[in-house]
Amino acid sequence: MDRKAYTAELAGLRELRGEITAAEKMVAAAQKELDKLTAQRARRVAGLAGYEAAKADAVAKASGLSVGDVVRIAPLLDPTPAAVRAAKADAPVAPVSVPVPVAAPVDAEPAAAVAPALTRPAPAVEQPVPAAPTAAVPAVEAPAVVEGQAVEQPASAAPVVPAEPTAPVGPVASVAAPVRPVAAVGPRELPTLPDGPAGARFEAVTAGLVSKRPSFTQQARSTVFLDAATGELAVRDRVVRLDLGARTPGEILDAVLAAAPGTERIYVTAGGPWHDGAERYSTLKDAVAAWLNTPSERWTTAVGSGRDKLAGHFVHQRQPVGRYAPATAPEGPVTEIRSMGEWFDADGADVVTCRQAFTLLWQALRRHWDDAVLMGSPSQTGRDLWSRTIPTSGKWAGGYPVLSEELRGLLHATGGQGRTELLLPPRVPEQLPALVEYDRTFAYAKHLWKSPVGTPRRITAAGFAAMSGPEQVKALMSCSHWNVRVTVPQGWNHVGLLPAPVTGDRAWIYPSEPGSTFTTWAGGAEIHLALSNHIAPWKVEILGGLLFEDGKPLDEWGKRLKAAWADLTSLSRAHADERQRQAAYLASRAVRSVLLFGLGGFAQRPRLVSGTTPAGEALPAGVEILGQDGDTITWQRQAGFSRDPYAHPEWAAYVWSGARAALLDMKYRQGKEVVAHAGALHARPGTVVYFGTDGIALTERQPWPYRGEPGDYLLKGHLTGPVPHPTSQEEYLKLRGLGRAELAAEQTAGGDR
């Protein structure tokens, strides 16, 4: 090519550039118009849900959408049979909050105490977990669906999550289904690490997906606090009383915005209007969905556009989120209606106290984050605050890589949450001499100092067996996740130590029958405790595992939240004004929720997508049939993981594993010296009645010290016996409430004296 040809080619490129630019503008204009029309269609579909006789298939045909898309926009049009929805709603779900982390790392015992119990995998056929009549009652564990995750999906995402998020505070968790008997479940096979090229994906990260420190500051939203029972509204420094009419979303929005123009977020502190008329519906979730989608001439469901993902409603039995935009100005501002219960149980506090609690919370966080902003939910706030602690120097200055989808799926399937277990007679008496509850104080904040980072290294059974005793101990004490075959030793007469998988959605039991053998996954802290506990070592065969690098991705985040919690806790005890003391206490509970839900947000479960197919037609691959109504089959299937840069299930799994170990054995230290122990293994056999994530119920008081520090066991309730043994989780929670009331009365009487 000569210079003349080169110059001509450049001129041609300039002309082509102009044509491309013009074409791009045309595409952008067309896309904008398409987005506008799509949003109009979504609003019209949502509006049709207000017609009682509306059918999803007719709306789908008229709109050009699939039935599944129509149901995602308007949940009331879901053609799923009522019996199927009722069966799903009645399924037992563990009413536990996000679990607490490991206390302190289990002290390394001499190698001789550990190595003999570690053996190579035996070729013998594995025996199933026996469902003995003396076994504990397992609770079905709900997936860690965090509200902040669920609502941050695009408007087309399914608005009804497969399982409700766990409650942030104890009292909310008192609504529970009866626990299933052991006979109803059987062993469940967990996935293992494949060999060959397929196994390489389990030692990899997702390309181009990294948790990075944000380069922007969150914008605060104008927020008010509403008691929907009395109509009182706290806005800025004044309280007004509103006429809420029939308390529909439209009437609430009209009344609030008339009194406080520009409001973007409404927290309902009491009198949840979403339960109005609930008796007319087969499930409480259906009632909430109907309330959220109440037709209004002035308001419509916010469907979002472009990069705005905060759109659509979040349907939850007790803590729903409604997002609305003016019907006449769909591109205008969005106003949210949310529940105060996301942050804390208001426990009768008025709107002024709730608003003051938010003010104190923001002030406490602001002392540790210059750019702290309270977002819609604790999970969103916790994740945002964590992202602002990502280091700007050192190895992880560029952010933390997200594990491969295969590895995240493995952790999802094998990393159970907190231990929730009711132990039944004859392991405990039919008549309890007392019911004594201990609860670990703000346990998460104590145990975030170490977490797994980077790409894990696979450890095979042969590789582990080839290690020396000290090397094995070091591997178990590092951030690790192990596939093991476990045998309960002969003569064991205490509680189970390791979770065994059983049928159901992520359900686990804790075998303790001598001679029981099962295969499971567990973290290094649990495995080490099973091998080195002070009662009797269990036999553990290492089948394989994942060994991570020890890091501190959550340490700074935890330290700052711990400091904010300590400030507010101190204020709640020392302030001279009763209202301020209550507000400070509620704010301290909100900090706990930020940590609990923030950590739970890292778990990121696979999404579930539901749909319907006419009978006789081929079903999509990999679906689970939920039921059939006439000629329509309803199904669901996993849709995989989203590309969430904050997905770190390895952190949640490590903390949850440590939580289960801490319920059994927690060490109190002064410096490096262990000065006391607490936990189930330090109570007499036959005295443990219940495990509840970060608490234990027993039949007698324990000499466990309480220093008021995160992780300490606090005496929370004492119900004087004889007490009939609870036969279900629901019965236990009722007795727990009585025990807390009795202890409070006892402490009040002691203070008066």
Coordinates of N, CA, C and O in Angstrom, one line a residue, residues 614-689:
P614 N -48.9 -26.2 28.9 CA -50.1 -27.0 28.7 C -49.7 -28.5 28.7 O -48.7 -28.9 28.3
A615 N -50.6 -29.3 29.3 CA -50.4 -30.7 29.4 C -50.3 -31.3 28.0 O -51.0 -30.9 27.1
G616 N -49.4 -32.2 27.8 CA -49.1 -32.8 26.5 C -48.0 -32.2 25.8 O -47.4 -32.9 24.9
E617 N -47.6 -31.0 26.1 CA -46.4 -30.3 25.5 C -45.2 -30.7 26.3 O -45.2 -31.0 27.4
A618 N -44.0 -30.6 25.6 CA -42.8 -31.0 26.2 C -42.4 -29.9 27.3 O -42.5 -28.7 27.1
L619 N -42.0 -30.4 28.4 CA -41.6 -29.6 29.5 C -40.1 -29.1 29.3 O -39.3 -29.8 28.7
P620 N -39.8 -27.9 29.8 CA -38.4 -27.5 29.7 C -37.5 -28.4 30.4 O -37.9 -29.1 31.3
A621 N -36.2 -28.5 30.0 CA -35.3 -29.4 30.7 C -35.0 -29.0 32.1 O -35.0 -27.8 32.5
G622 N -34.9 -30.0 32.9 CA -34.5 -29.8 34.3 C -35.5 -29.2 35.2 O -35.2 -28.6 36.3
V623 N -36.8 -29.4 34.9 CA -37.8 -28.7 35.8 C -38.3 -29.7 36.8 O -38.2 -30.9 36.7
E624 N -38.9 -29.2 37.9 CA -39.5 -29.9 38.9 C -41.0 -29.6 38.8 O -41.4 -28.4 38.9
I625 N -41.9 -30.6 38.7 CA -43.3 -30.4 38.5 C -43.9 -30.2 39.9 O -43.7 -30.9 40.8
L626 N -44.6 -29.0 40.0 CA -45.2 -28.7 41.3 C -46.6 -29.1 41.4 O -47.1 -29.4 42.5
G627 N -47.3 -29.2 40.3 CA -48.7 -29.7 40.3 C -49.4 -29.5 38.9 O -48.8 -28.9 38.0
Q628 N -50.6 -30.0 38.8 CA -51.3 -29.8 37.6 C -52.8 -29.5 37.9 O -53.4 -30.0 38.8
D629 N -53.3 -28.5 37.2 CA -54.6 -28.0 37.4 C -55.3 -28.0 36.0 O -55.0 -27.2 35.1
G630 N -56.1 -29.0 35.8 CA -56.8 -29.2 34.5 C -55.7 -29.5 33.4 O -55.0 -30.5 33.5
D631 N -55.6 -28.7 32.4 CA -54.7 -28.9 31.3 C -53.4 -28.1 31.5 O -52.7 -28.0 30.5
T632 N -53.1 -27.6 32.6 CA -51.9 -26.8 32.9 C -51.0 -27.4 33.9 O -51.5 -27.8 35.0
I633 N -49.8 -27.6 33.6 CA -48.8 -28.1 34.5 C -47.9 -27.0 35.0 O -47.4 -26.1 34.2
T634 N -47.8 -26.9 36.3 CA -47.0 -25.8 36.9 C -45.6 -26.4 37.4 O -45.6 -27.5 38.0
W635 N -44.5 -25.8 37.1 CA -43.2 -26.3 37.4 C -42.3 -25.2 37.9 O -42.6 -24.0 37.8
Q636 N -41.1 -25.6 38.3 CA -40.1 -24.7 38.7 C -38.7 -25.3 38.4 O -38.6 -26.5 38.3
R637 N -37.7 -24.5 38.2 CA -36.4 -25.0 38.0 C -35.4 -23.9 38.4 O -35.7 -22.7 38.5
Q638 N -34.2 -24.3 38.7 CA -33.1 -23.4 39.0 C -32.6 -22.7 37.8 O -32.4 -23.3 36.7
A639 N -32.4 -21.4 37.9 CA -31.9 -20.6 36.8 C -30.5 -20.2 36.9 O -30.0 -19.3 36.3
G640 N -29.8 -20.8 37.8 CA -28.3 -20.5 38.0 C -28.1 -19.3 38.8 O -29.0 -18.7 39.5
F641 N -26.9 -18.8 38.8 CA -26.5 -17.6 39.6 C -26.4 -16.4 38.7 O -26.0 -16.5 37.5
S642 N -26.7 -15.3 39.3 CA -26.6 -14.0 38.6 C -25.1 -13.6 38.7 O -24.3 -14.1 39.5
R643 N -24.7 -12.7 37.8 CA -23.3 -12.2 37.9 C -23.2 -11.1 38.9 O -23.1 -9.9 38.6
D644 N -23.3 -11.5 40.1 CA -23.2 -10.5 41.3 C -21.8 -10.4 41.7 O -21.2 -11.3 42.2
P645 N -21.2 -9.2 41.6 CA -19.8 -9.0 42.0 C -19.6 -9.1 43.5 O -18.5 -9.1 44.0
Y646 N -20.7 -9.2 44.3 CA -20.6 -9.3 45.7 C -21.0 -10.7 46.2 O -21.3 -10.9 47.4
A647 N -21.0 -11.7 45.3 CA -21.3 -13.1 45.7 C -20.1 -13.8 46.3 O -19.1 -14.1 45.5
H648 N -20.1 -14.0 47.5 CA -19.0 -14.7 48.2 C -19.5 -15.8 49.2 O -19.4 -15.6 50.4
P649 N -20.1 -16.8 48.7 CA -20.7 -17.9 49.6 C -19.6 -18.5 50.4 O -19.9 -19.1 51.5
E650 N -18.3 -18.4 50.0 CA -17.3 -19.0 50.8 C -17.2 -18.3 52.2 O -16.8 -19.0 53.2
W651 N -17.5 -17.0 52.2 CA -17.4 -16.3 53.5 C -18.6 -16.7 54.4 O -18.4 -17.0 55.6
A652 N -19.8 -16.8 53.8 CA -20.9 -17.2 54.6 C -20.8 -18.6 55.1 O -21.0 -18.9 56.3
A653 N -20.3 -19.5 54.3 CA -20.2 -20.9 54.7 C -19.2 -21.1 55.8 O -19.4 -21.9 56.7
Y654 N -18.1 -20.3 55.7 CA -17.0 -20.4 56.7 C -17.6 -19.9 58.1 O -17.4 -20.5 59.1
V655 N -18.3 -18.8 58.1 CA -18.9 -18.3 59.3 C -20.0 -19.3 59.9 O -20.0 -19.5 61.1
W656 N -20.8 -19.8 59.0 CA -21.9 -20.7 59.5 C -21.3 -22.0 60.1 O -21.8 -22.5 61.1
S657 N -20.3 -22.5 59.4 CA -19.6 -23.7 60.0 C -19.1 -23.4 61.4 O -19.2 -24.2 62.3
G658 N -18.4 -22.2 61.5 CA -17.9 -21.9 62.8 C -19.0 -21.6 63.8 O -18.8 -21.9 65.0
A659 N -20.1 -21.2 63.4 CA -21.2 -20.9 64.3 C -21.7 -22.2 64.9 O -21.9 -22.3 66.1
R660 N -21.8 -23.3 64.1 CA -22.2 -24.6 64.7 C -21.1 -25.1 65.7 O -21.5 -25.7 66.7
A661 N -19.8 -24.9 65.4 CA -18.8 -25.3 66.3 C -18.9 -24.5 67.6 O -18.7 -25.0 68.7
A662 N -19.2 -23.2 67.5 CA -19.3 -22.4 68.7 C -20.4 -22.7 69.6 O -20.4 -22.5 70.8
L663 N -21.5 -23.3 69.1 CA -22.6 -23.7 69.9 C -22.2 -24.9 70.8 O -22.8 -25.2 71.8
L664 N -21.2 -25.6 70.3 CA -20.7 -26.8 71.1 C -19.6 -26.5 72.0 O -19.5 -27.0 73.1
D665 N -18.7 -25.6 71.6 CA -17.5 -25.3 72.4 C -17.0 -23.9 72.0 O -16.5 -23.7 70.9
M666 N -17.1 -23.0 73.0 CA -16.6 -21.7 72.8 C -15.6 -21.4 73.9 O -15.9 -21.7 75.1
K667 N -14.5 -20.8 73.6 CA -13.5 -20.5 74.6 C -13.4 -19.1 74.9 O -13.5 -18.2 74.1
Y668 N -13.3 -18.8 76.2 CA -13.1 -17.4 76.7 C -11.6 -17.2 76.9 O -11.0 -18.1 77.6
R669 N -11.1 -16.2 76.4 CA -9.7 -16.0 76.5 C -9.3 -14.6 77.2 O -10.1 -13.7 77.1
Q670 N -8.2 -14.7 77.8 CA -7.5 -13.4 78.3 C -6.2 -13.4 77.6 O -5.3 -14.2 78.0
G671 N -6.0 -12.6 76.6 CA -4.8 -12.7 75.8 C -4.9 -14.0 75.0 O -5.8 -14.4 74.4
K672 N -3.8 -14.8 75.1 CA -3.8 -16.1 74.5 C -4.2 -17.3 75.4 O -4.3 -18.4 75.0
E673 N -4.5 -16.9 76.7 CA -4.8 -18.0 77.7 C -6.3 -18.2 77.7 O -7.1 -17.3 77.7
V674 N -6.7 -19.5 77.6 CA -8.1 -19.9 77.7 C -8.5 -19.9 79.2 O -7.9 -20.7 80.0
V675 N -9.5 -19.2 79.6 CA -9.8 -19.1 81.0 C -11.2 -19.7 81.3 O -11.5 -20.0 82.5
A676 N -12.0 -20.0 80.3 CA -13.3 -20.7 80.5 C -13.8 -21.2 79.2 O -13.4 -20.9 78.1
H677 N -14.8 -22.1 79.4 CA -15.4 -22.7 78.2 C -17.0 -22.6 78.3 O -17.5 -22.5 79.5
A678 N -17.6 -22.6 77.2 CA -19.1 -22.6 77.2 C -19.6 -23.3 76.0 O -18.8 -23.6 75.1
G679 N -20.8 -23.7 76.0 CA -21.4 -24.4 74.8 C -22.0 -25.8 75.3 O -21.8 -26.2 76.4
A680 N -22.7 -26.4 74.4 CA -23.4 -27.6 74.7 C -22.6 -28.7 75.3 O -23.0 -29.5 76.2
L681 N -21.4 -28.9 74.8 CA -20.5 -30.0 75.2 C -20.0 -29.8 76.7 O -19.5 -30.7 77.3
H682 N -20.2 -28.6 77.2 CA -19.8 -28.3 78.6 C -21.0 -28.3 79.5 O -20.9 -27.9 80.7
A683 N -22.2 -28.8 79.0 CA -23.3 -29.0 79.9 C -23.4 -30.6 80.1 O -22.9 -31.3 79.2
R684 N -24.1 -31.0 81.1 CA -24.3 -32.4 81.4 C -25.1 -33.1 80.2 O -26.0 -32.5 79.7
P685 N -24.7 -34.3 79.9 CA -25.5 -35.0 78.9 C -27.0 -35.1 79.3 O -27.3 -35.3 80.5
G686 N -27.9 -35.0 78.4 CA -29.3 -35.0 78.7 C -29.9 -33.7 79.1 O -31.1 -33.7 79.5
T687 N -29.1 -32.6 79.2 CA -29.7 -31.4 79.6 C -30.0 -30.4 78.5 O -30.6 -29.4 78.7
V688 N -29.5 -30.7 77.3 CA -29.6 -29.8 76.1 C -31.0 -30.1 75.5 O -31.3 -31.2 75.1
V689 N -31.9 -29.1 75.4 CA -33.2 -29.2 74.8 C -33.3 -28.7 73.4 O -34.0 -29.3 72.6

